[in-house]
Amino acid sequence: EEKDKQRELGREKEVEMERKLFHEITSKGIILGPSAFDEKHRNFGTDLKPELLFSSQATSSAEISSIKWPLLLLYPGSQQSDVIQETYESNIVSELVSLVFPDSGSPVFWDKDKFEYRMSNLECYIELNSVEPFKSVDEYLDWKVNKIKRTKSLPCDRRMWANVDKNCSIMKILKCPGHVVPGGV
């Protein structure tokens, strides 16, 4: 019975943290949706999620200083991907991508012959309208905490890719009209 109480207390804390996260993200004009990965890939990126950061001088847990975001980079031409686990809303796209693809130095292991993947050679895109957005915090909590399956990609005719200015901030991308952050990544 004590273990059940502890488990329930832990669940209540998780629900409260996820509720705060959802409200903090949506208050910034960012739209969240479920993971874009299908059931076969549902465990991909499950450890990747936005994280609330609190001011070091905070007097209460209400004093949130920023949100740490994971950034998923996909390279469809080479069928590769990378994850930058810690990005912040003020980070600039080119600074982050150049960590993976610097203009000088060794190329990534899968691009040794071509040497095409350099920051100066790349264009960046985000997918718009990839998943249905959550309509409420309760819908988000059902998906996130209660693990109710909700992986509903939108029809291909509604999905599109938008070119991203490499000198813009992560926040600008997160708030881009039509962009739904799938699964918080």
mmCIF file with all atom_site columns, C-alpha atoms in Angstrom:
data_model
loop_
_atom_site.group_PDB
_atom_site.id
_atom_site.type_symbol
_atom_site.label_atom_id
_atom_site.label_alt_id
_atom_site.label_comp_id
_atom_site.label_asym_id
_atom_site.label_entity_id
_atom_site.label_seq_id
_atom_site.pdbx_PDB_ins_code
_atom_site.Cartn_x
_atom_site.Cartn_y
_atom_site.Cartn_z
_atom_site.occupancy
_atom_site.B_iso_or_equiv
_atom_site.pdbx_formal_charge
_atom_site.auth_seq_id
_atom_site.auth_comp_id
_atom_site.auth_asym_id
_atom_site.auth_atom_id
_atom_site.pdbx_PDB_model_num
ATOM 1   C CA . GLU A 1 1   ? 0.000  0.000  0.000   1.00 0.00 ? 1   GLU A CA 1
ATOM 2   C CA . GLU A 1 2   ? 2.910  2.385  0.748   1.00 0.00 ? 2   GLU A CA 1
ATOM 3   C CA . LYS A 1 3   ? 4.393  1.656  -2.672  1.00 0.00 ? 3   LYS A CA 1
ATOM 4   C CA . ASP A 1 4   ? 1.032  2.469  -4.276  1.00 0.00 ? 4   ASP A CA 1
ATOM 5   C CA . LYS A 1 5   ? 0.930  5.802  -2.441  1.00 0.00 ? 5   LYS A CA 1
ATOM 6   C CA . GLN A 1 6   ? 4.465  6.632  -3.544  1.00 0.00 ? 6   GLN A CA 1
ATOM 7   C CA . ARG A 1 7   ? 3.674  5.630  -7.115  1.00 0.00 ? 7   ARG A CA 1
ATOM 8   C CA . GLU A 1 8   ? 0.544  7.829  -7.093  1.00 0.00 ? 8   GLU A CA 1
ATOM 9   C CA . LEU A 1 9   ? 2.491  10.743 -5.589  1.00 0.00 ? 9   LEU A CA 1
ATOM 10  C CA . GLY A 1 10  ? 5.140  10.341 -8.302  1.00 0.00 ? 10  GLY A CA 1
ATOM 11  C CA . ARG A 1 11  ? 2.441  10.274 -10.960 1.00 0.00 ? 11  ARG A CA 1
ATOM 12  C CA . GLU A 1 12  ? 0.828  13.430 -9.528  1.00 0.00 ? 12  GLU A CA 1
ATOM 13  C CA . LYS A 1 13  ? 4.199  15.213 -9.647  1.00 0.00 ? 13  LYS A CA 1
ATOM 14  C CA . GLU A 1 14  ? 4.723  14.083 -13.246 1.00 0.00 ? 14  GLU A CA 1
ATOM 15  C CA . VAL A 1 15  ? 1.253  15.316 -14.232 1.00 0.00 ? 15  VAL A CA 1
ATOM 16  C CA . GLU A 1 16  ? 1.866  18.684 -12.563 1.00 0.00 ? 16  GLU A CA 1
ATOM 17  C CA . MET A 1 17  ? 5.273  19.117 -14.269 1.00 0.00 ? 17  MET A CA 1
ATOM 18  C CA . GLU A 1 18  ? 3.830  18.174 -17.662 1.00 0.00 ? 18  GLU A CA 1
ATOM 19  C CA . ARG A 1 19  ? 0.916  20.584 -17.088 1.00 0.00 ? 19  ARG A CA 1
ATOM 20  C CA . LYS A 1 20  ? 3.387  23.405 -16.304 1.00 0.00 ? 20  LYS A CA 1
ATOM 21  C CA . LEU A 1 21  ? 5.459  22.511 -19.356 1.00 0.00 ? 21  LEU A CA 1
ATOM 22  C CA . PHE A 1 22  ? 2.421  22.555 -21.648 1.00 0.00 ? 22  PHE A CA 1
ATOM 23  C CA . HIS A 1 23  ? 1.234  25.918 -20.298 1.00 0.00 ? 23  HIS A CA 1
ATOM 24  C CA . GLU A 1 24  ? 4.696  27.486 -20.481 1.00 0.00 ? 24  GLU A CA 1
ATOM 25  C CA . ILE A 1 25  ? 5.201  26.326 -24.066 1.00 0.00 ? 25  ILE A CA 1
ATOM 26  C CA . THR A 1 26  ? 1.759  27.331 -25.318 1.00 0.00 ? 26  THR A CA 1
ATOM 27  C CA . SER A 1 27  ? 1.938  30.705 -23.538 1.00 0.00 ? 27  SER A CA 1
ATOM 28  C CA . LYS A 1 28  ? 4.880  31.493 -25.851 1.00 0.00 ? 28  LYS A CA 1
ATOM 29  C CA . GLY A 1 29  ? 2.748  30.838 -28.932 1.00 0.00 ? 29  GLY A CA 1
ATOM 30  C CA . ILE A 1 30  ? 4.262  27.418 -29.630 1.00 0.00 ? 30  ILE A CA 1
ATOM 31  C CA . ILE A 1 31  ? 1.899  24.648 -30.718 1.00 0.00 ? 31  ILE A CA 1
ATOM 32  C CA . LEU A 1 32  ? 2.457  21.060 -29.571 1.00 0.00 ? 32  LEU A CA 1
ATOM 33  C CA . GLY A 1 33  ? 1.237  17.805 -31.076 1.00 0.00 ? 33  GLY A CA 1
ATOM 34  C CA . PRO A 1 34  ? 1.907  14.098 -30.615 1.00 0.00 ? 34  PRO A CA 1
ATOM 35  C CA . SER A 1 35  ? 4.963  12.338 -31.976 1.00 0.00 ? 35  SER A CA 1
ATOM 36  C CA . ALA A 1 36  ? 5.141  12.149 -35.735 1.00 0.00 ? 36  ALA A CA 1
ATOM 37  C CA . PHE A 1 37  ? 6.552  8.632  -35.558 1.00 0.00 ? 37  PHE A CA 1
ATOM 38  C CA . ASP A 1 38  ? 4.298  5.701  -36.258 1.00 0.00 ? 38  ASP A CA 1
ATOM 39  C CA . GLU A 1 39  ? 3.706  2.779  -33.892 1.00 0.00 ? 39  GLU A CA 1
ATOM 40  C CA . LYS A 1 40  ? 6.689  0.879  -35.319 1.00 0.00 ? 40  LYS A CA 1
ATOM 41  C CA . HIS A 1 41  ? 9.029  3.743  -34.311 1.00 0.00 ? 41  HIS A CA 1
ATOM 42  C CA . ARG A 1 42  ? 7.177  4.921  -31.210 1.00 0.00 ? 42  ARG A CA 1
ATOM 43  C CA . ASN A 1 43  ? 10.164 4.509  -28.906 1.00 0.00 ? 43  ASN A CA 1
ATOM 44  C CA . PHE A 1 44  ? 12.408 6.710  -31.056 1.00 0.00 ? 44  PHE A CA 1
ATOM 45  C CA . GLY A 1 45  ? 13.098 9.879  -29.147 1.00 0.00 ? 45  GLY A CA 1
ATOM 46  C CA . THR A 1 46  ? 11.015 8.980  -26.096 1.00 0.00 ? 46  THR A CA 1
ATOM 47  C CA . ASP A 1 47  ? 13.793 10.310 -23.902 1.00 0.00 ? 47  ASP A CA 1
ATOM 48  C CA . LEU A 1 48  ? 13.810 13.565 -25.876 1.00 0.00 ? 48  LEU A CA 1
ATOM 49  C CA . LYS A 1 49  ? 11.464 16.223 -24.606 1.00 0.00 ? 49  LYS A CA 1
ATOM 50  C CA . PRO A 1 50  ? 11.413 19.892 -23.740 1.00 0.00 ? 50  PRO A CA 1
ATOM 51  C CA . GLU A 1 51  ? 12.495 20.634 -20.200 1.00 0.00 ? 51  GLU A CA 1
ATOM 52  C CA . LEU A 1 52  ? 11.652 23.572 -17.973 1.00 0.00 ? 52  LEU A CA 1
ATOM 53  C CA . LEU A 1 53  ? 14.665 25.379 -16.563 1.00 0.00 ? 53  LEU A CA 1
ATOM 54  C CA . PHE A 1 54  ? 14.297 27.371 -13.393 1.00 0.00 ? 54  PHE A CA 1
ATOM 55  C CA . SER A 1 55  ? 16.236 30.470 -12.437 1.00 0.00 ? 55  SER A CA 1
ATOM 56  C CA . SER A 1 56  ? 19.080 29.752 -10.035 1.00 0.00 ? 56  SER A CA 1
ATOM 57  C CA . GLN A 1 57  ? 17.703 32.530 -7.852  1.00 0.00 ? 57  GLN A CA 1
ATOM 58  C CA . ALA A 1 58  ? 14.136 31.245 -8.002  1.00 0.00 ? 58  ALA A CA 1
ATOM 59  C CA . THR A 1 59  ? 12.210 31.426 -4.759  1.00 0.00 ? 59  THR A CA 1
ATOM 60  C CA . SER A 1 60  ? 9.499  29.118 -6.052  1.00 0.00 ? 60  SER A CA 1
ATOM 61  C CA . SER A 1 61  ? 8.995  26.589 -8.818  1.00 0.00 ? 61  SER A CA 1
ATOM 62  C CA . ALA A 1 62  ? 6.829  29.189 -10.557 1.00 0.00 ? 62  ALA A CA 1
ATOM 63  C CA . GLU A 1 63  ? 9.937  31.136 -11.644 1.00 0.00 ? 63  GLU A CA 1
ATOM 64  C CA . ILE A 1 64  ? 10.770 29.472 -14.939 1.00 0.00 ? 64  ILE A CA 1
ATOM 65  C CA . SER A 1 65  ? 13.729 31.002 -16.742 1.00 0.00 ? 65  SER A CA 1
ATOM 66  C CA . SER A 1 66  ? 13.575 29.157 -20.072 1.00 0.00 ? 66  SER A CA 1
ATOM 67  C CA . ILE A 1 67  ? 12.903 25.899 -21.865 1.00 0.00 ? 67  ILE A CA 1
ATOM 68  C CA . LYS A 1 68  ? 15.566 23.488 -23.067 1.00 0.00 ? 68  LYS A CA 1
ATOM 69  C CA . TRP A 1 69  ? 14.593 21.828 -26.372 1.00 0.00 ? 69  TRP A CA 1
ATOM 70  C CA . PRO A 1 70  ? 15.939 18.778 -28.200 1.00 0.00 ? 70  PRO A CA 1
ATOM 71  C CA . LEU A 1 71  ? 16.532 19.376 -31.908 1.00 0.00 ? 71  LEU A CA 1
ATOM 72  C CA . LEU A 1 72  ? 16.078 16.519 -34.372 1.00 0.00 ? 72  LEU A CA 1
ATOM 73  C CA . LEU A 1 73  ? 18.013 16.930 -37.617 1.00 0.00 ? 73  LEU A CA 1
ATOM 74  C CA . LEU A 1 74  ? 16.956 14.746 -40.543 1.00 0.00 ? 74  LEU A CA 1
ATOM 75  C CA . TYR A 1 75  ? 18.949 14.244 -43.736 1.00 0.00 ? 75  TYR A CA 1
ATOM 76  C CA . PRO A 1 76  ? 16.568 12.505 -46.150 1.00 0.00 ? 76  PRO A CA 1
ATOM 77  C CA . GLY A 1 77  ? 19.117 12.360 -48.980 1.00 0.00 ? 77  GLY A CA 1
ATOM 78  C CA . SER A 1 78  ? 21.439 10.170 -46.950 1.00 0.00 ? 78  SER A CA 1
ATOM 79  C CA . GLN A 1 79  ? 18.796 8.614  -44.676 1.00 0.00 ? 79  GLN A CA 1
ATOM 80  C CA . GLN A 1 80  ? 20.681 9.804  -41.595 1.00 0.00 ? 80  GLN A CA 1
ATOM 81  C CA . SER A 1 81  ? 19.705 11.846 -38.552 1.00 0.00 ? 81  SER A CA 1
ATOM 82  C CA . ASP A 1 82  ? 21.217 13.568 -35.552 1.00 0.00 ? 82  ASP A CA 1
ATOM 83  C CA . VAL A 1 83  ? 19.890 14.907 -32.290 1.00 0.00 ? 83  VAL A CA 1
ATOM 84  C CA . ILE A 1 84  ? 21.186 17.951 -30.484 1.00 0.00 ? 84  ILE A CA 1
ATOM 85  C CA . GLN A 1 85  ? 19.829 17.286 -27.016 1.00 0.00 ? 85  GLN A CA 1
ATOM 86  C CA . GLU A 1 86  ? 20.171 20.782 -25.593 1.00 0.00 ? 86  GLU A CA 1
ATOM 87  C CA . THR A 1 87  ? 19.103 23.833 -27.527 1.00 0.00 ? 87  THR A CA 1
ATOM 88  C CA . TYR A 1 88  ? 17.580 27.010 -26.222 1.00 0.00 ? 88  TYR A CA 1
ATOM 89  C CA . GLU A 1 89  ? 15.071 29.406 -27.714 1.00 0.00 ? 89  GLU A CA 1
ATOM 90  C CA . SER A 1 90  ? 17.754 32.040 -28.282 1.00 0.00 ? 90  SER A CA 1
ATOM 91  C CA . ASN A 1 91  ? 20.146 29.684 -30.146 1.00 0.00 ? 91  ASN A CA 1
ATOM 92  C CA . ILE A 1 92  ? 20.726 30.496 -33.807 1.00 0.00 ? 92  ILE A CA 1
ATOM 93  C CA . VAL A 1 93  ? 20.164 27.704 -36.345 1.00 0.00 ? 93  VAL A CA 1
ATOM 94  C CA . SER A 1 94  ? 23.531 28.110 -38.110 1.00 0.00 ? 94  SER A CA 1
ATOM 95  C CA . GLU A 1 95  ? 25.422 27.864 -34.814 1.00 0.00 ? 95  GLU A CA 1
ATOM 96  C CA . LEU A 1 96  ? 23.704 24.578 -33.964 1.00 0.00 ? 96  LEU A CA 1
ATOM 97  C CA . VAL A 1 97  ? 23.968 22.984 -37.391 1.00 0.00 ? 97  VAL A CA 1
ATOM 98  C CA . SER A 1 98  ? 27.647 23.962 -37.668 1.00 0.00 ? 98  SER A CA 1
ATOM 99  C CA . LEU A 1 99  ? 28.292 21.845 -34.562 1.00 0.00 ? 99  LEU A CA 1
ATOM 100 C CA . VAL A 1 100 ? 27.369 18.830 -36.672 1.00 0.00 ? 100 VAL A CA 1
ATOM 101 C CA . PHE A 1 101 ? 28.599 20.108 -40.060 1.00 0.00 ? 101 PHE A CA 1
ATOM 102 C CA . PRO A 1 102 ? 31.469 22.569 -39.619 1.00 0.00 ? 102 PRO A CA 1
ATOM 103 C CA . ASP A 1 103 ? 32.889 24.217 -42.750 1.00 0.00 ? 103 ASP A CA 1
ATOM 104 C CA . SER A 1 104 ? 36.371 22.982 -41.857 1.00 0.00 ? 104 SER A CA 1
ATOM 105 C CA . GLY A 1 105 ? 37.591 19.760 -40.338 1.00 0.00 ? 105 GLY A CA 1
ATOM 106 C CA . SER A 1 106 ? 36.605 16.171 -40.924 1.00 0.00 ? 106 SER A CA 1
ATOM 107 C CA . PRO A 1 107 ? 33.300 15.327 -42.604 1.00 0.00 ? 107 PRO A CA 1
ATOM 108 C CA . VAL A 1 108 ? 30.729 13.122 -40.921 1.00 0.00 ? 108 VAL A CA 1
ATOM 109 C CA . PHE A 1 109 ? 31.483 9.415  -41.317 1.00 0.00 ? 109 PHE A CA 1
ATOM 110 C CA . TRP A 1 110 ? 28.714 8.821  -43.873 1.00 0.00 ? 110 TRP A CA 1
ATOM 111 C CA . ASP A 1 111 ? 29.795 11.749 -46.113 1.00 0.00 ? 111 ASP A CA 1
ATOM 112 C CA . LYS A 1 112 ? 33.504 10.985 -46.465 1.00 0.00 ? 112 LYS A CA 1
ATOM 113 C CA . ASP A 1 113 ? 33.462 10.547 -50.263 1.00 0.00 ? 113 ASP A CA 1
ATOM 114 C CA . LYS A 1 114 ? 31.310 13.505 -51.212 1.00 0.00 ? 114 LYS A CA 1
ATOM 115 C CA . PHE A 1 115 ? 32.133 16.035 -48.473 1.00 0.00 ? 115 PHE A CA 1
ATOM 116 C CA . GLU A 1 116 ? 28.817 17.759 -49.316 1.00 0.00 ? 116 GLU A CA 1
ATOM 117 C CA . TYR A 1 117 ? 27.496 18.261 -45.804 1.00 0.00 ? 117 TYR A CA 1
ATOM 118 C CA . ARG A 1 118 ? 29.080 21.549 -44.721 1.00 0.00 ? 118 ARG A CA 1
ATOM 119 C CA . MET A 1 119 ? 27.213 24.373 -43.048 1.00 0.00 ? 119 MET A CA 1
ATOM 120 C CA . SER A 1 120 ? 27.863 26.673 -46.008 1.00 0.00 ? 120 SER A CA 1
ATOM 121 C CA . ASN A 1 121 ? 26.397 24.076 -48.435 1.00 0.00 ? 121 ASN A CA 1
ATOM 122 C CA . LEU A 1 122 ? 23.234 23.274 -46.492 1.00 0.00 ? 122 LEU A CA 1
ATOM 123 C CA . GLU A 1 123 ? 19.706 24.539 -46.609 1.00 0.00 ? 123 GLU A CA 1
ATOM 124 C CA . CYS A 1 124 ? 17.450 24.068 -43.612 1.00 0.00 ? 124 CYS A CA 1
ATOM 125 C CA . TYR A 1 125 ? 13.729 23.265 -43.633 1.00 0.00 ? 125 TYR A CA 1
ATOM 126 C CA . ILE A 1 126 ? 10.965 22.565 -41.150 1.00 0.00 ? 126 ILE A CA 1
ATOM 127 C CA . GLU A 1 127 ? 7.900  20.482 -41.799 1.00 0.00 ? 127 GLU A CA 1
ATOM 128 C CA . LEU A 1 128 ? 4.607  22.305 -41.436 1.00 0.00 ? 128 LEU A CA 1
ATOM 129 C CA . ASN A 1 129 ? 1.271  20.662 -40.661 1.00 0.00 ? 129 ASN A CA 1
ATOM 130 C CA . SER A 1 130 ? 2.866  17.307 -39.886 1.00 0.00 ? 130 SER A CA 1
ATOM 131 C CA . VAL A 1 131 ? 0.516  16.308 -37.039 1.00 0.00 ? 131 VAL A CA 1
ATOM 132 C CA . GLU A 1 132 ? -2.747 17.492 -35.524 1.00 0.00 ? 132 GLU A CA 1
ATOM 133 C CA . PRO A 1 133 ? -2.086 19.877 -32.626 1.00 0.00 ? 133 PRO A CA 1
ATOM 134 C CA . PHE A 1 134 ? -3.276 19.131 -29.125 1.00 0.00 ? 134 PHE A CA 1
ATOM 135 C CA . LYS A 1 135 ? -6.513 20.996 -28.473 1.00 0.00 ? 135 LYS A CA 1
ATOM 136 C CA . SER A 1 136 ? -6.115 21.129 -24.693 1.00 0.00 ? 136 SER A CA 1
ATOM 137 C CA . VAL A 1 137 ? -3.794 20.371 -21.809 1.00 0.00 ? 137 VAL A CA 1
ATOM 138 C CA . ASP A 1 138 ? -5.966 17.335 -20.995 1.00 0.00 ? 138 ASP A CA 1
ATOM 139 C CA . GLU A 1 139 ? -5.439 15.923 -24.483 1.00 0.00 ? 139 GLU A CA 1
ATOM 140 C CA . TYR A 1 140 ? -1.676 16.481 -24.064 1.00 0.00 ? 140 TYR A CA 1
ATOM 141 C CA . LEU A 1 141 ? -1.662 14.779 -20.645 1.00 0.00 ? 141 LEU A CA 1
ATOM 142 C CA . ASP A 1 142 ? -3.601 11.798 -21.985 1.00 0.00 ? 142 ASP A CA 1
ATOM 143 C CA . TRP A 1 143 ? -0.943 11.337 -24.652 1.00 0.00 ? 143 TRP A CA 1
ATOM 144 C CA . LYS A 1 144 ? 2.121  12.160 -22.535 1.00 0.00 ? 144 LYS A CA 1
ATOM 145 C CA . VAL A 1 145 ? 1.324  10.757 -19.080 1.00 0.00 ? 145 VAL A CA 1
ATOM 146 C CA . ASN A 1 146 ? -1.450 8.224  -19.662 1.00 0.00 ? 146 ASN A CA 1
ATOM 147 C CA . LYS A 1 147 ? 0.248  6.935  -22.846 1.00 0.00 ? 147 LYS A CA 1
ATOM 148 C CA . ILE A 1 148 ? -2.967 7.049  -24.855 1.00 0.00 ? 148 ILE A CA 1
ATOM 149 C CA . LYS A 1 149 ? -1.942 6.505  -28.461 1.00 0.00 ? 149 LYS A CA 1
ATOM 150 C CA . ARG A 1 150 ? -2.385 9.586  -30.593 1.00 0.00 ? 150 ARG A CA 1
ATOM 151 C CA . THR A 1 151 ? -0.085 9.477  -33.571 1.00 0.00 ? 151 THR A CA 1
ATOM 152 C CA . LYS A 1 152 ? -2.155 11.039 -36.279 1.00 0.00 ? 152 LYS A CA 1
ATOM 153 C CA . SER A 1 153 ? -0.206 12.479 -39.148 1.00 0.00 ? 153 SER A CA 1
ATOM 154 C CA . LEU A 1 154 ? -2.031 14.862 -41.395 1.00 0.00 ? 154 LEU A CA 1
ATOM 155 C CA . PRO A 1 155 ? -2.690 13.947 -45.021 1.00 0.00 ? 155 PRO A CA 1
ATOM 156 C CA . CYS A 1 156 ? 0.286  14.525 -47.304 1.00 0.00 ? 156 CYS A CA 1
ATOM 157 C CA . ASP A 1 157 ? -1.566 17.223 -49.245 1.00 0.00 ? 157 ASP A CA 1
ATOM 158 C CA . ARG A 1 158 ? -1.681 19.379 -46.087 1.00 0.00 ? 158 ARG A CA 1
ATOM 159 C CA . ARG A 1 159 ? 1.949  18.817 -45.126 1.00 0.00 ? 159 ARG A CA 1
ATOM 160 C CA . MET A 1 160 ? 4.690  21.000 -46.552 1.00 0.00 ? 160 MET A CA 1
ATOM 161 C CA . TRP A 1 161 ? 8.297  22.019 -46.005 1.00 0.00 ? 161 TRP A CA 1
ATOM 162 C CA . ALA A 1 162 ? 9.333  25.617 -45.357 1.00 0.00 ? 162 ALA A CA 1
ATOM 163 C CA . ASN A 1 163 ? 12.827 26.959 -45.884 1.00 0.00 ? 163 ASN A CA 1
ATOM 164 C CA . VAL A 1 164 ? 14.426 28.281 -42.693 1.00 0.00 ? 164 VAL A CA 1
ATOM 165 C CA . ASP A 1 165 ? 16.772 31.246 -42.561 1.00 0.00 ? 165 ASP A CA 1
ATOM 166 C CA . LYS A 1 166 ? 19.921 29.819 -40.967 1.00 0.00 ? 166 LYS A CA 1
ATOM 167 C CA . ASN A 1 167 ? 20.378 33.087 -39.055 1.00 0.00 ? 167 ASN A CA 1
ATOM 168 C CA . CYS A 1 168 ? 17.057 32.858 -37.222 1.00 0.00 ? 168 CYS A CA 1
ATOM 169 C CA . SER A 1 169 ? 16.534 31.698 -33.655 1.00 0.00 ? 169 SER A CA 1
ATOM 170 C CA . ILE A 1 170 ? 15.072 28.407 -32.516 1.00 0.00 ? 170 ILE A CA 1
ATOM 171 C CA . MET A 1 171 ? 12.172 30.402 -31.018 1.00 0.00 ? 171 MET A CA 1
ATOM 172 C CA . LYS A 1 172 ? 11.298 31.815 -34.437 1.00 0.00 ? 172 LYS A CA 1
ATOM 173 C CA . ILE A 1 173 ? 11.166 28.276 -35.847 1.00 0.00 ? 173 ILE A CA 1
ATOM 174 C CA . LEU A 1 174 ? 9.088  26.986 -32.933 1.00 0.00 ? 174 LEU A CA 1
ATOM 175 C CA . LYS A 1 175 ? 6.548  29.779 -33.462 1.00 0.00 ? 175 LYS A CA 1
ATOM 176 C CA . CYS A 1 176 ? 6.441  29.538 -37.262 1.00 0.00 ? 176 CYS A CA 1
ATOM 177 C CA . PRO A 1 177 ? 2.812  29.617 -38.494 1.00 0.00 ? 177 PRO A CA 1
ATOM 178 C CA . GLY A 1 178 ? 1.706  26.093 -39.382 1.00 0.00 ? 178 GLY A CA 1
ATOM 179 C CA . HIS A 1 179 ? 4.469  24.434 -37.374 1.00 0.00 ? 179 HIS A CA 1
ATOM 180 C CA . VAL A 1 180 ? 3.308  21.934 -34.783 1.00 0.00 ? 180 VAL A CA 1
ATOM 181 C CA . VAL A 1 181 ? 6.143  20.661 -32.599 1.00 0.00 ? 181 VAL A CA 1
ATOM 182 C CA . PRO A 1 182 ? 5.599  16.879 -32.797 1.00 0.00 ? 182 PRO A CA 1
ATOM 183 C CA . GLY A 1 183 ? 6.255  15.118 -29.517 1.00 0.00 ? 183 GLY A CA 1
ATOM 184 C CA . GLY A 1 184 ? 8.163  18.126 -28.236 1.00 0.00 ? 184 GLY A CA 1
ATOM 185 C CA . VAL A 1 185 ? 11.067 17.503 -30.628 1.00 0.00 ? 185 VAL A CA 1
#
